[in-house]
XYZ file of C-alpha atoms in Angstrom:
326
model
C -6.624 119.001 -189.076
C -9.466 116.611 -189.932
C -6.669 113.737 -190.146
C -6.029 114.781 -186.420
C -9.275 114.363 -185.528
C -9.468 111.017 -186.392
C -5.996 109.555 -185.267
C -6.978 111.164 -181.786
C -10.586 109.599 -181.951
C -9.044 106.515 -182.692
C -6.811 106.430 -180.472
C -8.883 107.499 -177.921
C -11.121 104.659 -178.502
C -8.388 102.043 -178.404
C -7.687 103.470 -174.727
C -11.407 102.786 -173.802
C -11.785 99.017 -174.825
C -8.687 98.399 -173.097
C -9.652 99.829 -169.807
C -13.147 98.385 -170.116
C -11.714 94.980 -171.025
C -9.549 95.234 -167.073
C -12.361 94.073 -164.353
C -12.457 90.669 -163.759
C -15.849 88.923 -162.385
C -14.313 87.315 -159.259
C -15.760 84.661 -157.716
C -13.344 82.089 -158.757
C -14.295 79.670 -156.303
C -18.218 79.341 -157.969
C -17.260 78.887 -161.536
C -16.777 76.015 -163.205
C -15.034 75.173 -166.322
C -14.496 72.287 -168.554
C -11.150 72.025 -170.924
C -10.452 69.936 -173.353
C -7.459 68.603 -174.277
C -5.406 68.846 -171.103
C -2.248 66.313 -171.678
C -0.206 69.522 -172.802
C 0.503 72.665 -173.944
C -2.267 75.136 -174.068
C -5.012 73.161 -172.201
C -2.866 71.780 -169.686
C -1.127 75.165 -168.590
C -4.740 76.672 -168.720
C -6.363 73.657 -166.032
C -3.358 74.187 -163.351
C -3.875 78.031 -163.818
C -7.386 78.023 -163.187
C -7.012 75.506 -160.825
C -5.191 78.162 -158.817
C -6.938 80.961 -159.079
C -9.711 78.676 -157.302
C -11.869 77.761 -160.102
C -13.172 74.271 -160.496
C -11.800 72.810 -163.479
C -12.504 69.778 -165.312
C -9.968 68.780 -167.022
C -10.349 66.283 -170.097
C -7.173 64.068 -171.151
C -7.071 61.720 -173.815
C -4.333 59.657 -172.014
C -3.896 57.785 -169.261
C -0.611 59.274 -168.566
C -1.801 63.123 -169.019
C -4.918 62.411 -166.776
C -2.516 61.098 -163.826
C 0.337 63.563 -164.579
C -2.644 66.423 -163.947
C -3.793 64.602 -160.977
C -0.289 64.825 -159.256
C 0.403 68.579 -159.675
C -3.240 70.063 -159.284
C -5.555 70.712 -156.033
C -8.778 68.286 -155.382
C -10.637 70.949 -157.331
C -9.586 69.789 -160.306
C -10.813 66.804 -162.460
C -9.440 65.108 -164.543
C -10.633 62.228 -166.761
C -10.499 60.916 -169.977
C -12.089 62.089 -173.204
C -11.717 61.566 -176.704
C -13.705 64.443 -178.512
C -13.627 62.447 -181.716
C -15.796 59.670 -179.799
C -19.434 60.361 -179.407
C -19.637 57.624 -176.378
C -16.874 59.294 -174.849
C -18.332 63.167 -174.638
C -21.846 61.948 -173.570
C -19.666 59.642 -170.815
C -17.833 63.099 -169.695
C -21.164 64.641 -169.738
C -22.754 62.560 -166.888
C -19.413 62.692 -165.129
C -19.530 66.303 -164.916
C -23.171 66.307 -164.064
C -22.230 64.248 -161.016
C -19.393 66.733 -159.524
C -21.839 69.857 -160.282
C -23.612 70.523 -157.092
C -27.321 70.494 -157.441
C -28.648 73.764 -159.680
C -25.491 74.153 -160.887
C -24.377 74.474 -164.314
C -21.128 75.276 -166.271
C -19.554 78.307 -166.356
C -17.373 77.686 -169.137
C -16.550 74.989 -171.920
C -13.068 75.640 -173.531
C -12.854 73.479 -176.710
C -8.908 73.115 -176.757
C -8.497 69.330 -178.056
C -6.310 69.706 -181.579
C -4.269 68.089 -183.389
C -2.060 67.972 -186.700
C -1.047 64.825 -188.414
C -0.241 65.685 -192.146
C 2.067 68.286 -193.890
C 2.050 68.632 -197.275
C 0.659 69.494 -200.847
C -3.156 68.910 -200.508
C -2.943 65.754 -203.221
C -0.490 64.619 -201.147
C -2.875 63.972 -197.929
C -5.124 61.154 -197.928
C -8.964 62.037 -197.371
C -8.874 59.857 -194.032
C -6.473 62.331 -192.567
C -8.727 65.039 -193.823
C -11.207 63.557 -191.904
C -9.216 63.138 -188.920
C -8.627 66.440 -188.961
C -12.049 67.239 -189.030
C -12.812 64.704 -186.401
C -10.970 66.384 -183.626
C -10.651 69.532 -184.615
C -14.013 70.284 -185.978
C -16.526 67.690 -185.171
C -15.000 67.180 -181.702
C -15.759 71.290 -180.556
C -19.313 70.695 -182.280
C -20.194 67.741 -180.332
C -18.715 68.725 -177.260
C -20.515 72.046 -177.180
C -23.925 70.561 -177.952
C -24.247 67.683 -175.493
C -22.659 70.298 -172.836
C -24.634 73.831 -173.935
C -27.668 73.264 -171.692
C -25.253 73.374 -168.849
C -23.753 76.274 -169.864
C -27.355 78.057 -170.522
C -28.044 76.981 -167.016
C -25.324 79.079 -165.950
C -25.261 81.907 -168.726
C -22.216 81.041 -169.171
C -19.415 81.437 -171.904
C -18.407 78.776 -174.843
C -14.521 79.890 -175.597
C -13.043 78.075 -178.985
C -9.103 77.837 -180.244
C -9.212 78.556 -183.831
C -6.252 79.759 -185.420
C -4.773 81.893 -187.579
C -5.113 79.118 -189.685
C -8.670 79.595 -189.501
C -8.327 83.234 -190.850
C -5.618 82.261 -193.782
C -4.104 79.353 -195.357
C -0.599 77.795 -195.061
C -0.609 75.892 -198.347
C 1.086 72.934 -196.473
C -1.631 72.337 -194.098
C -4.745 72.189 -195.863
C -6.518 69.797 -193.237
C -5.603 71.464 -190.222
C -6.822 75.106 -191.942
C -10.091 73.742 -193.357
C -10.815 72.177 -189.443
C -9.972 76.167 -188.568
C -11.782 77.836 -190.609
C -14.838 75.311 -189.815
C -14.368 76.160 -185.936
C -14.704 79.931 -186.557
C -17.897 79.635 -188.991
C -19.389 77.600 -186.024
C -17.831 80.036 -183.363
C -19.760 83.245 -185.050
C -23.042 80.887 -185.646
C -23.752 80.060 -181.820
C -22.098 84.186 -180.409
C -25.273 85.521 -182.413
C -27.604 82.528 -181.405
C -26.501 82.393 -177.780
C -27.037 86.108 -177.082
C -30.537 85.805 -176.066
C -29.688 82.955 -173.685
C -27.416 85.311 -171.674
C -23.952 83.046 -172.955
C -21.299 83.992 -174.847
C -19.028 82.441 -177.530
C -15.089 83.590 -177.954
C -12.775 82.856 -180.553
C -9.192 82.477 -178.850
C -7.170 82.773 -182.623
C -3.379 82.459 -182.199
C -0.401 82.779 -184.573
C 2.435 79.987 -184.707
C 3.294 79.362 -180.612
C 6.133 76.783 -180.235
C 4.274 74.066 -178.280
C 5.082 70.176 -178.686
C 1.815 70.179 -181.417
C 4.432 72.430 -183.940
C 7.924 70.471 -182.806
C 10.320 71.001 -185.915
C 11.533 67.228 -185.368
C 7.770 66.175 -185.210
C 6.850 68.135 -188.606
C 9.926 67.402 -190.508
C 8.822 63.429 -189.643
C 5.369 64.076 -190.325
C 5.844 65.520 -193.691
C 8.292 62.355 -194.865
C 5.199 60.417 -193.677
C 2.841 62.234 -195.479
C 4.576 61.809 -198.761
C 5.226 58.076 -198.209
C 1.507 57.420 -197.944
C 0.478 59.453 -200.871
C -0.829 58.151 -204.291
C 2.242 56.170 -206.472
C 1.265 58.554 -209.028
C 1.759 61.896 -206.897
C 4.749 60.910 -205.616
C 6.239 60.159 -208.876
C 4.839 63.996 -209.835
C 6.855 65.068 -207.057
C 9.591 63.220 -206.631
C 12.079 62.542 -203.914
C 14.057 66.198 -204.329
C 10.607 67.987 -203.594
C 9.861 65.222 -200.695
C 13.407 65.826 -199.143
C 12.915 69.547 -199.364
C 9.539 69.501 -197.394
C 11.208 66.871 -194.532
C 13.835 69.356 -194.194
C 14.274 72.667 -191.755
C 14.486 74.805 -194.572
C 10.503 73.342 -195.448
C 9.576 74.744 -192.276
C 12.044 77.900 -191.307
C 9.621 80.247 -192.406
C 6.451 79.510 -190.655
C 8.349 78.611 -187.270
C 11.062 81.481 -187.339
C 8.194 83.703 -186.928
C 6.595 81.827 -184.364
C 6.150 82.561 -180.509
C 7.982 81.267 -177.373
C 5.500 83.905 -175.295
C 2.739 80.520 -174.282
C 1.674 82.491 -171.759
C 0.004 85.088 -174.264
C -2.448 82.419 -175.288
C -2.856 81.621 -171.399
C -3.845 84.878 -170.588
C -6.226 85.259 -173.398
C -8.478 81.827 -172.580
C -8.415 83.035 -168.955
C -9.789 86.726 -169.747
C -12.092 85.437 -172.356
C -13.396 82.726 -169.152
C -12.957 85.288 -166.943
C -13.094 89.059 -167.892
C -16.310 90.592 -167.132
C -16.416 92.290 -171.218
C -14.313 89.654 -172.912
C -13.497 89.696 -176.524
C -15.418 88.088 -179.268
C -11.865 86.992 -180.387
C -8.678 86.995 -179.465
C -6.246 87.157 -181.945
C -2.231 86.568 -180.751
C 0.951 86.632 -181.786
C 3.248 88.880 -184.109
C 3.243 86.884 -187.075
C -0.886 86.627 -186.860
C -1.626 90.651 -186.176
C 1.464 92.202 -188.458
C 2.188 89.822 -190.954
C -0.544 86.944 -192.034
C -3.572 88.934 -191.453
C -2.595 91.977 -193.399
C -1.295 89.477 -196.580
C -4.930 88.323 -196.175
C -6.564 91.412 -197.255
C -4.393 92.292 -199.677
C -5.434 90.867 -203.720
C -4.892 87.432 -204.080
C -1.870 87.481 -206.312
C -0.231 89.982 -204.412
C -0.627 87.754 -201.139
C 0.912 84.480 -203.024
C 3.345 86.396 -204.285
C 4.733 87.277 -200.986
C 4.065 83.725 -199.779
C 5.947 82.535 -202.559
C 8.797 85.603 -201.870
C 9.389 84.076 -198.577
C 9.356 80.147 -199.373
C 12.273 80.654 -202.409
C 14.271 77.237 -201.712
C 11.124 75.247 -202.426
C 12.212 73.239 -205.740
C 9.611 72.416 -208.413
C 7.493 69.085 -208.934
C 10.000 67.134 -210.883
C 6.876 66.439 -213.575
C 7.209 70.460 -213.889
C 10.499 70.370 -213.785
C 11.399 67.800 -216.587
């Protein structure tokens, strides 16, 4: 009986937070919101849909041709303009655009730190340090620079900081130890300013997704990235290797596991930046996907052998280092 207590407690509490989480603060027309990362996928689909629900959106691009391609399809409320969130010059050159489209006493209601990219796939020794940095450069440094030159507008506003981690940020794919280590940096700094912020009246979210299939995950684009990866590496790691292991991991069969699993459902991730912008009791995080909720999260809290075990269960065709395998 106590066992039925609880389910019905628990379940009773799940109904709660999702009817608490359904009113939306309205307004659309006085908030405004600046994205990063708008040529595509996530950021892009999030500026045209805020665009049309009446917010003002300013929409950072870091190319010519995704700033125009914005301009073409979006109403005169949105902005778009370049940014490169790996270039100090270029935030603090977005920040005094912004200030001059704000009317007077205005400040932002929202900063969505979307800019990302991956650019190496491989065994860490693999991966030279200046793509580690690179990583770290966009992914990282660029959401810590672009939140501090831009937070006093958003205290002016008491208004909301919203991140993309990753599930990446939460585990780690062996394969991509640059783009995790930028994730996992993103939601130590994510936590830091939610607890710091409260007192100012802001928030900070967490939007945490599993594998979507967006252009940034492309099989053709990994499968070349990982042969590229491998070419630059140390002489000496790649004769550890050796050209079996590098042909496996520029192969589908490298990459059937982590992108079988993954989404086609973009518009889950779109719905979850524009309740965490827009809900009046949004999430701290946002966590999305299948593979992220009922698969990599619980083989994160299981032991540690356990969890590479099953990692290892599911990657079976990967051959071994030919220096192992001698």
């Amino acid at each position: 009986m106590f066992l039925v207590y609880v389910i019905g407690l628990f379940v009773l509490y799940k109904l709660i937070d999702r009817l608490v989480r359904i009113p939306m603060i309205g307004r659309y027309a006085d908030r405004y919101i600046l994205i990063t990362g708008c040529d595509t996928g996530f950021g892009n689909l999030l500026a045209k849909r805020l665009d049309q629900l009446g917010c003002h959106v300013f929409a950072g691009c870091f190319s010519e041709n995704g700033e125009s391609d914005l301009k073409k399809v979006s109403s005169e409320r949105l902005h778009a303009f370049s940014l490169d969130v790996s270039n100090t010059e270029s935030i603090q050159k977005a920040l005094a655009f912004v200030k001059s489209k704000l009317p007077e006493e205005k400040g932002l209601w929202g900063i969505v730190n979307n800019a990302g990219i991956v650019c190496s796939i491989g065994p860490p020794e693999w991966i030279r340090l200046e793509d580690y940095k690179l990583h770290c450069d966009v992914n990282l440094w660029g959401v810590i620079n672009t939140t501090l030159e831009f937070l006093p507008l958003i205290k002016k506003q008491k208004g909301r900081v919203v991140n993309i981690a990753s599930i990446a940020g939460l585990t780690t794919f062996a394969d991509f130890a640059p783009y995790c280590i930028s994730k996992h940096g993103v939601e130590v700094f994510t936590d830091s300013i939610r607890r710091r912020l409260r007192p100012f009246g802001c928030k900070a979210i967490l939007i945490e997704p599993g594998v979507h299939k967006t252009a940034i995950v492309g099989e053709d684009r990994l499968i070349s990235m990982a042969r590229k990866t491998f070419d630059k590496a140390n002489p000496d790691v790649k004769e550890e290797y050796g050209e079996i292991y590098a042909n496996y991991m520029s192969s589908k069969d490298a990459l059937h596991g982590l992108l079988s699993n993954g989404s086609e459902r973009i518009s889950d991730v779109i719905d979850a930046y524009e309740h965490a912008l827009l809900g009046c009791f949004p999430r701290a995080r946002y966590l999305i996907g299948w593979d992220a909720v009922y698969m990599y999260m619980p083989i994160q809290y299981l032991p540690e052998w356990l969890g590479d075990w099953i990692y290892e269960l599911t990657d079976k065709s990967r051959p071994l280092p030919a220096s192992v395998s001698k």
